CSV table of C-alpha atoms in Angstrom, one decimal:
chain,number,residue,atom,x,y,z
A,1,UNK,CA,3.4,9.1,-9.0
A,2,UNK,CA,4.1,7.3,-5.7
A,3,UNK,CA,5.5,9.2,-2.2
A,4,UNK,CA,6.9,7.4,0.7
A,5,UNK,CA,7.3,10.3,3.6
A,6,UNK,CA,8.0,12.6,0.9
A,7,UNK,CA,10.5,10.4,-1.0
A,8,UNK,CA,9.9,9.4,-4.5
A,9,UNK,CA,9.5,5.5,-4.5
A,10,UNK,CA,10.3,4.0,-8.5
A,11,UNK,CA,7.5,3.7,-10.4
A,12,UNK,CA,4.9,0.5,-9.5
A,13,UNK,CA,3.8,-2.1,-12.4
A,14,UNK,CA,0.1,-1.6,-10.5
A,15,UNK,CA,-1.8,0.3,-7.8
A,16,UNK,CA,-5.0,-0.6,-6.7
A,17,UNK,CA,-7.0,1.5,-4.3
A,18,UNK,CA,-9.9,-0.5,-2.4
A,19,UNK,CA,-12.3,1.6,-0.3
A,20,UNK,CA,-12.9,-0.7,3.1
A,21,UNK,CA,-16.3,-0.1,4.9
A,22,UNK,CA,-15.8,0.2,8.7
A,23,UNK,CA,-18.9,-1.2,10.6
A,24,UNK,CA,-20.2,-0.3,14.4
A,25,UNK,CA,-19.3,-2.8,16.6
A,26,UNK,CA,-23.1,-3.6,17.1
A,27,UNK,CA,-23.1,-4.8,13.1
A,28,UNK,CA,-24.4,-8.5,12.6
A,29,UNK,CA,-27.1,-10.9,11.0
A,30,UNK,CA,-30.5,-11.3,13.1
A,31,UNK,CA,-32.5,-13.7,13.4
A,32,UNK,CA,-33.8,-13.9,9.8
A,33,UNK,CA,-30.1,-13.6,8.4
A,34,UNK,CA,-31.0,-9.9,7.4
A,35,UNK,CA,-27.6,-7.8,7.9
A,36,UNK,CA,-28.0,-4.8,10.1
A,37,UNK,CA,-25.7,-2.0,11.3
A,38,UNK,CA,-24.1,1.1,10.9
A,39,UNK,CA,-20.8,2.1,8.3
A,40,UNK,CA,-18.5,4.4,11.1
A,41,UNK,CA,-15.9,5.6,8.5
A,42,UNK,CA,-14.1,4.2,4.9
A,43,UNK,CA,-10.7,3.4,4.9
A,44,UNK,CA,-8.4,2.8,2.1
A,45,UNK,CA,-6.4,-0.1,1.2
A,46,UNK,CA,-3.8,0.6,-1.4
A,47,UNK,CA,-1.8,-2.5,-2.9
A,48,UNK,CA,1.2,-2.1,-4.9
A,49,UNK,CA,3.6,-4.0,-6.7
A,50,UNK,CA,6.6,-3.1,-8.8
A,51,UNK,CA,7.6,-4.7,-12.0
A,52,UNK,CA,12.0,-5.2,-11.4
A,53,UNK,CA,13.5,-3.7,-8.3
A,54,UNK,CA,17.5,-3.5,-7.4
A,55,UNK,CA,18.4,-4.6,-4.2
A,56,UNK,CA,19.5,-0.6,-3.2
A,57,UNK,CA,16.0,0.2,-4.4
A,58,UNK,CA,14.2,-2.4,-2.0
A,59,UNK,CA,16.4,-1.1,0.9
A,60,UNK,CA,15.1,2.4,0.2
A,61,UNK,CA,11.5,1.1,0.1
A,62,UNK,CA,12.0,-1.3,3.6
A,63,UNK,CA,13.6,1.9,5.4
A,64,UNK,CA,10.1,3.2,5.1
A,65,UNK,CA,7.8,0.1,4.9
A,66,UNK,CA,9.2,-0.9,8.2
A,67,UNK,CA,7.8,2.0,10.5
A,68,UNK,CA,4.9,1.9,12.1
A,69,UNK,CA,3.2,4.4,10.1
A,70,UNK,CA,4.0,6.4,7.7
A,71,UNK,CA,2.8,9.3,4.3
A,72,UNK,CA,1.7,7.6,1.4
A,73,UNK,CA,1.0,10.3,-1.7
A,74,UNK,CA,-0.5,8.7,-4.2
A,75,UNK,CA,-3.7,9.5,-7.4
A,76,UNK,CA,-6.5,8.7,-5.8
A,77,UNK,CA,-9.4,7.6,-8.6
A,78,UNK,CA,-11.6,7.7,-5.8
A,79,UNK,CA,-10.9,11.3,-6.2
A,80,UNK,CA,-10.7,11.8,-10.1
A,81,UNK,CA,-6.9,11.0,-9.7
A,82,UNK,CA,-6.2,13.8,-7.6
A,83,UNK,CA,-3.0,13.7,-5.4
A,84,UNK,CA,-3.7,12.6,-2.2
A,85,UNK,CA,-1.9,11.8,1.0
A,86,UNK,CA,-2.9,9.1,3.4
A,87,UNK,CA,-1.1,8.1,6.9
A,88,UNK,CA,-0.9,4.3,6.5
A,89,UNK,CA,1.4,1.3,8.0
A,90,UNK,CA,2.3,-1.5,5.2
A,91,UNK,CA,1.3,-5.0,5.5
A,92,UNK,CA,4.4,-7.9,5.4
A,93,UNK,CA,6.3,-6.7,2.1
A,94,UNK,CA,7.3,-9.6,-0.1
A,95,UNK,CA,10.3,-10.0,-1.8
A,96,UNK,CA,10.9,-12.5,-4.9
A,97,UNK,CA,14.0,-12.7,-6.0
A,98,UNK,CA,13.9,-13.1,-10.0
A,99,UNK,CA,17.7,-13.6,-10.4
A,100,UNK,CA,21.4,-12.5,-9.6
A,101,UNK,CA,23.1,-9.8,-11.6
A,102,UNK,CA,27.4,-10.0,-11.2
A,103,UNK,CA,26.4,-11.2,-7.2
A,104,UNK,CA,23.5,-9.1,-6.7
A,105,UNK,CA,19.6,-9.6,-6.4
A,106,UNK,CA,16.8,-8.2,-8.6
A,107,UNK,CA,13.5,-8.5,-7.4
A,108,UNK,CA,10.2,-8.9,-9.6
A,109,UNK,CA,6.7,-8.6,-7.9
A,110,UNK,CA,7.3,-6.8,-5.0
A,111,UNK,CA,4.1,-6.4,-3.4
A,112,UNK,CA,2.8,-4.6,-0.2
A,113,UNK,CA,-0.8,-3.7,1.1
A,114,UNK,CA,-0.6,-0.3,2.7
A,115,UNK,CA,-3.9,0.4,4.8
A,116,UNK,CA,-5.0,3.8,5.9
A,117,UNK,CA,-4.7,4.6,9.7
């Protein structure tokens, strides 16, 4: 189950969800090399990638990739894979092109990083 801004996206070969720590500006190693500082909020990375996309399928995804933010709905197992909904803006998508069907691409391993806001 993956939402784009309330728009089904197909089905991804893998999701990974990666809690990032946030640190206080004022976070470094002292003199002794011992880390100090302070965790101001955990954000979530989510990467994706799809297994075969058509080319109308990878224009559907880019319409919504391409803004600057954006709804991401998702299961969250942070969250006992509960649906949840993060405002996030996408990394640089890539795009392989596998091969071309009767003049047309199909794409395998699509892969963004969408980070929370």
């Amino acid at each position: 189950m993956l939402r784009f801004d309330e728009v089904d996206v197909p089905e991804p070969k893998s999701i990974t969800v990666v809690p990032e720590k946030i640190w206080s500006k004022s976070t470094g190693r002292g003199d002794n090399g011992k880390m100090t500082g302070d965790i101001v909020a955990i954000k979530t990375t989510i990467k994706i990638e799809w297994a075969v996309l058509s080319a109308k399928q990878i224009e559907k995804i880019d319409r919504i990739l391409s803004k600057a933010f954006f709804k991401c709905t998702f299961l969250n197992p942070r969250k006992g894979n509960e649906k949840t909904t993060l405002s996030v803006y996408a990394s640089s998508p890539s795009y392989p092109v596998y091969s071309y069907v009767k003049g047309y691409p199909e794409y395998v391993g699509v892969a963004v990083d969408l980070v929370e806001q």
